[in-house]
Amino acid sequence: LIKSLDDDNAIIRFHAIKLLGELGPEAAPAAPALIRIAGENNYVLKQAAVAALGRIGHEAVPELVKAVEAEGASSRVPSAEALSDIGAEAEAAIPALIESLESPDTNIRWLAAYTLGKMGAEARPAVPALIRRLTDKKKHVRMSATYALIAIGQVSEAAIFALAKALRDESEDVRLLASYTIGMIGPAAHPAIPELRENLTDPRPYVRAYAARALGRIGRAARPALRDLNAALAREEDPLTAMEMGNAVTRINAATE
């Protein structure tokens, strides 16, 4: 099968890739060849190779790490994609992914953050580097870093302050995702209350809604925001946002009784 990966016929190569993927970890010797194909311009073969590497799983990680670390290699991005498919079993790739967060290549930074998020709690060592990416010049990198911090779960105080700063981001999507993340953190995210109060007057209804939801989930510590919440609720025209604001008021009051 590995020899078939170099066949002149693309259909034969495609079926060889699919069969290797079905073998799973047993196909680990084919990882270098699959990584090479993942760096080619043939989109169908590229995607098939990434999928096969993901199915090989943990056994393919050492070769994928080499590819991610190879500056300028065409297989770098697809190798990171394969690592994201493998998820927590790709723990050995975490140091390389942390380094990739500093890459000048926007796609590498974005994908490194996303892949770390797919690893969940195993990627906790990456939290400081992910916090730095919350101020990345590219919106989708900032969003990917925010997603990763949600997925990793245990968010540090430094991360909370960075997320609070993200609530003032110029991008509506980043502000919304930051509010969602803070809401997931709950009471420990109380340092972000001032910025959440500001977002109750955001021009976008979904940003206002998620800011209200986050305040409600913070609970007792958000009691100083009740006046702002009630004022925002009184003028809110969007029914779903008004519902979130009302729910937040109820939760905060319940937490302080």
Short mmCIF file of C-alpha atoms in Angstrom, two decimals:
data_model
loop_
_atom_site.label_atom_id
_atom_site.label_comp_id
_atom_site.label_asym_id
_atom_site.label_seq_id
_atom_site.Cartn_x
_atom_site.Cartn_y
_atom_site.Cartn_z
CA LEU A 1 0.00 0.00 0.00
CA ILE A 2 2.81 2.42 0.82
CA LYS A 3 4.29 1.86 -2.65
CA SER A 4 0.88 2.66 -4.16
CA LEU A 5 1.10 6.15 -2.64
CA ASP A 6 3.65 7.01 -5.35
CA ASP A 7 1.59 5.63 -8.24
CA ASP A 8 1.09 7.88 -11.28
CA ASN A 9 -2.64 7.23 -11.11
CA ALA A 10 -4.33 9.57 -8.63
CA ILE A 11 -7.26 7.18 -8.16
CA ILE A 12 -4.94 4.37 -7.07
CA ARG A 13 -3.20 6.76 -4.68
CA PHE A 14 -6.55 7.87 -3.26
CA HIS A 15 -7.71 4.32 -2.55
CA ALA A 16 -4.35 3.45 -1.01
CA ILE A 17 -4.68 6.43 1.34
CA LYS A 18 -8.22 5.41 2.31
CA LEU A 19 -7.15 1.82 3.01
CA LEU A 20 -4.23 2.98 5.13
CA GLY A 21 -6.58 5.16 7.15
CA GLU A 22 -8.82 2.16 7.77
CA LEU A 23 -5.83 0.26 9.17
CA GLY A 24 -5.47 2.87 11.91
CA PRO A 25 -2.35 2.67 14.11
CA GLU A 26 -1.05 -0.29 12.09
CA ALA A 27 -0.42 2.11 9.20
CA ALA A 28 2.08 4.21 11.21
CA PRO A 29 5.00 3.35 8.85
CA ALA A 30 3.10 5.19 6.12
CA ALA A 31 2.96 8.45 8.10
CA PRO A 32 5.93 10.16 6.39
CA ALA A 33 4.51 9.42 2.93
CA LEU A 34 1.03 10.58 3.96
CA ILE A 35 2.45 13.81 5.36
CA ARG A 36 4.23 14.41 2.07
CA ILE A 37 0.94 13.90 0.17
CA ALA A 38 -0.83 16.23 2.61
CA GLY A 39 1.55 18.95 1.42
CA GLU A 40 0.71 18.47 -2.26
CA ASN A 41 -1.62 20.66 -4.31
CA ASN A 42 -4.19 17.93 -5.04
CA TYR A 43 -7.00 18.91 -2.67
CA VAL A 44 -8.73 15.53 -2.66
CA LEU A 45 -5.55 13.61 -1.91
CA LYS A 46 -4.51 16.23 0.66
CA GLN A 47 -7.77 15.90 2.62
CA ALA A 48 -7.71 12.10 2.38
CA ALA A 49 -4.14 12.06 3.74
CA VAL A 50 -5.04 14.34 6.66
CA ALA A 51 -8.00 12.10 7.51
CA ALA A 52 -5.82 8.98 7.32
CA LEU A 53 -3.21 10.51 9.61
CA GLY A 54 -5.94 11.37 12.09
CA ARG A 55 -7.09 7.75 12.08
CA ILE A 56 -3.57 6.45 12.58
CA GLY A 57 -3.67 8.55 15.73
CA HIS A 58 -1.01 8.58 18.43
CA GLU A 59 1.41 6.52 16.36
CA ALA A 60 1.62 9.27 13.73
CA VAL A 61 2.32 12.07 16.21
CA PRO A 62 6.17 11.99 16.12
CA GLU A 63 6.23 12.44 12.35
CA LEU A 64 3.50 15.08 12.49
CA VAL A 65 5.47 17.04 15.08
CA LYS A 66 8.49 17.05 12.76
CA ALA A 67 6.29 18.41 9.97
CA VAL A 68 4.78 21.14 12.16
CA GLU A 69 8.26 22.24 13.20
CA ALA A 70 9.51 22.43 9.59
CA GLU A 71 9.54 26.14 8.73
CA GLY A 72 8.08 26.88 5.30
CA ALA A 73 7.07 23.28 4.58
CA SER A 74 3.85 22.90 2.58
CA SER A 75 2.83 20.01 4.84
CA ARG A 76 2.96 22.15 7.99
CA VAL A 77 -0.67 23.30 8.04
CA PRO A 78 -2.19 19.93 7.07
CA SER A 79 -0.03 18.22 9.71
CA ALA A 80 -1.49 20.55 12.34
CA GLU A 81 -4.95 19.69 11.00
CA ALA A 82 -4.20 16.00 11.50
CA LEU A 83 -3.05 16.68 15.06
CA SER A 84 -6.34 18.46 15.76
CA ASP A 85 -8.17 15.33 14.56
CA ILE A 86 -6.11 13.18 16.92
CA GLY A 87 -6.91 15.48 19.85
CA ALA A 88 -5.75 14.64 23.39
CA GLU A 89 -3.72 11.65 22.19
CA ALA A 90 -1.41 14.12 20.43
CA GLU A 91 -0.12 15.44 23.77
CA ALA A 92 3.50 15.02 22.63
CA ALA A 93 2.90 17.77 20.05
CA ILE A 94 2.06 20.45 22.64
CA PRO A 95 5.57 22.02 22.83
CA ALA A 96 5.72 22.31 19.03
CA LEU A 97 2.23 23.80 18.91
CA ILE A 98 3.09 26.35 21.60
CA GLU A 99 6.07 27.41 19.51
CA SER A 100 3.82 27.58 16.44
CA LEU A 101 1.63 30.15 18.20
CA GLU A 102 4.47 32.60 17.59
CA SER A 103 4.74 31.79 13.87
CA PRO A 104 4.66 34.72 11.39
CA ASP A 105 2.21 32.60 9.36
CA THR A 106 -1.35 33.55 10.37
CA ASN A 107 -2.76 30.15 9.39
CA ILE A 108 -0.19 28.36 11.54
CA ARG A 109 -1.03 30.52 14.59
CA TRP A 110 -4.75 30.00 14.08
CA LEU A 111 -4.47 26.26 13.60
CA ALA A 112 -2.03 25.82 16.49
CA ALA A 113 -4.50 27.50 18.86
CA TYR A 114 -7.40 25.46 17.49
CA THR A 115 -5.44 22.21 17.80
CA LEU A 116 -4.48 22.98 21.39
CA GLY A 117 -8.15 23.54 22.13
CA LYS A 118 -8.98 20.11 20.71
CA MET A 119 -6.58 18.60 23.24
CA GLY A 120 -8.61 19.96 26.13
CA ALA A 121 -7.16 19.92 29.64
CA GLU A 122 -3.96 18.24 28.42
CA ALA A 123 -3.00 21.56 26.81
CA ARG A 124 -2.88 23.54 30.09
CA PRO A 125 0.85 24.33 29.60
CA ALA A 126 -0.17 26.36 26.54
CA VAL A 127 -2.39 28.81 28.47
CA PRO A 128 0.23 31.63 28.77
CA ALA A 129 0.98 31.47 25.04
CA LEU A 130 -2.73 31.40 24.20
CA ILE A 131 -3.30 34.47 26.35
CA ARG A 132 -0.75 36.33 24.22
CA ARG A 133 -2.72 35.39 21.11
CA LEU A 134 -5.83 37.10 22.49
CA THR A 135 -4.22 40.31 21.25
CA ASP A 136 -3.15 38.89 17.88
CA LYS A 137 -3.52 41.29 14.97
CA LYS A 138 -5.75 38.78 13.13
CA LYS A 139 -9.33 38.33 14.30
CA HIS A 140 -9.59 34.61 13.56
CA VAL A 141 -6.42 33.93 15.58
CA ARG A 142 -7.90 35.83 18.55
CA MET A 143 -11.10 33.82 18.21
CA SER A 144 -9.21 30.53 17.98
CA ALA A 145 -7.22 31.37 21.11
CA THR A 146 -10.43 32.21 22.96
CA TYR A 147 -11.98 28.91 21.87
CA ALA A 148 -8.87 27.06 23.09
CA LEU A 149 -9.06 28.67 26.52
CA ILE A 150 -12.70 27.56 26.79
CA ALA A 151 -11.82 24.01 25.79
CA ILE A 152 -8.83 23.75 28.13
CA GLY A 153 -11.12 24.67 30.99
CA GLN A 154 -8.91 25.72 33.88
CA VAL A 155 -8.39 29.39 33.12
CA SER A 156 -5.86 31.42 35.09
CA GLU A 157 -6.38 34.89 36.54
CA ALA A 158 -4.15 36.26 33.78
CA ALA A 159 -6.43 34.67 31.20
CA ILE A 160 -9.50 36.27 32.78
CA PHE A 161 -7.91 39.74 32.61
CA ALA A 162 -6.95 39.08 28.99
CA LEU A 163 -10.51 38.00 28.21
CA ALA A 164 -11.83 41.12 29.91
CA LYS A 165 -9.65 43.15 27.56
CA ALA A 166 -11.05 41.15 24.63
CA LEU A 167 -14.52 42.41 25.58
CA ARG A 168 -13.38 45.74 24.13
CA ASP A 169 -12.09 44.18 20.90
CA GLU A 170 -12.98 45.96 17.66
CA SER A 171 -14.43 42.69 16.33
CA GLU A 172 -18.02 41.87 17.29
CA ASP A 173 -17.21 38.16 16.99
CA VAL A 174 -14.32 38.41 19.43
CA ARG A 175 -16.40 40.42 21.93
CA LEU A 176 -19.18 37.86 21.71
CA LEU A 177 -16.86 34.88 22.13
CA ALA A 178 -15.07 36.55 25.04
CA SER A 179 -18.42 37.10 26.78
CA TYR A 180 -19.35 33.47 26.17
CA THR A 181 -16.02 32.30 27.59
CA ILE A 182 -16.34 34.45 30.70
CA GLY A 183 -19.85 33.09 31.23
CA MET A 184 -18.47 29.55 31.07
CA ILE A 185 -15.90 30.41 33.74
CA GLY A 186 -18.58 31.66 36.12
CA PRO A 187 -17.94 33.37 39.49
CA ALA A 188 -14.14 33.28 39.12
CA ALA A 189 -14.49 35.69 36.19
CA HIS A 190 -15.64 38.57 38.41
CA PRO A 191 -12.67 40.81 37.41
CA ALA A 192 -14.36 41.17 34.01
CA ILE A 193 -17.54 42.74 35.44
CA PRO A 194 -16.67 46.36 34.47
CA GLU A 195 -16.17 45.41 30.82
CA LEU A 196 -19.31 43.25 30.81
CA ARG A 197 -21.31 46.21 32.12
CA GLU A 198 -20.00 48.30 29.23
CA ASN A 199 -21.07 45.62 26.75
CA LEU A 200 -24.68 45.91 27.90
CA THR A 201 -24.78 48.99 25.64
CA ASP A 202 -23.01 47.34 22.69
CA PRO A 203 -24.69 48.10 19.33
CA ARG A 204 -24.97 44.36 18.59
CA PRO A 205 -27.82 42.52 20.36
CA TYR A 206 -25.96 39.22 20.64
CA VAL A 207 -23.02 40.91 22.33
CA ARG A 208 -25.42 42.52 24.82
CA ALA A 209 -27.11 39.16 25.38
CA TYR A 210 -23.90 37.27 26.09
CA ALA A 211 -22.65 40.04 28.37
CA ALA A 212 -25.87 39.77 30.37
CA ARG A 213 -25.62 35.98 30.47
CA ALA A 214 -22.04 36.18 31.73
CA LEU A 215 -23.03 38.58 34.50
CA GLY A 216 -25.80 36.22 35.54
CA ARG A 217 -23.39 33.29 35.70
CA ILE A 218 -20.89 35.28 37.75
CA GLY A 219 -23.67 35.59 40.30
CA ARG A 220 -23.32 37.34 43.66
CA ALA A 221 -20.24 39.36 42.71
CA ALA A 222 -22.18 40.90 39.80
CA ARG A 223 -24.72 42.55 42.12
CA PRO A 224 -23.24 46.06 41.41
CA ALA A 225 -24.23 45.50 37.77
CA LEU A 226 -27.96 45.10 38.59
CA ARG A 227 -28.69 48.78 37.99
CA ASP A 228 -27.07 48.58 34.55
CA LEU A 229 -28.88 45.34 33.76
CA ASN A 230 -32.28 46.75 34.73
CA ALA A 231 -31.66 49.92 32.73
CA ALA A 232 -30.56 47.88 29.71
CA LEU A 233 -33.59 45.63 30.05
CA ALA A 234 -35.94 48.62 30.13
CA ARG A 235 -34.69 49.90 26.77
CA GLU A 236 -33.98 46.54 25.08
CA GLU A 237 -35.96 45.98 21.86
CA ASP A 238 -34.59 42.56 20.94
CA PRO A 239 -36.76 39.89 22.66
CA LEU A 240 -34.05 37.25 23.02
CA THR A 241 -31.58 39.75 24.44
CA ALA A 242 -34.25 41.03 26.84
CA MET A 243 -34.85 37.45 27.98
CA GLU A 244 -31.13 36.98 28.71
CA MET A 245 -31.07 40.24 30.67
CA GLY A 246 -34.11 39.24 32.69
CA ASN A 247 -32.60 35.84 33.42
CA ALA A 248 -29.38 37.49 34.54
CA VAL A 249 -31.24 39.76 36.98
CA THR A 250 -33.06 36.74 38.40
CA ARG A 251 -29.86 34.72 38.82
CA ILE A 252 -27.96 37.53 40.51
CA ASN A 253 -30.83 38.23 42.90
CA ALA A 254 -31.16 34.54 43.72
CA ALA A 255 -27.42 34.30 44.41
CA THR A 256 -27.54 37.19 46.89
CA GLU A 257 -30.57 36.04 48.89
#
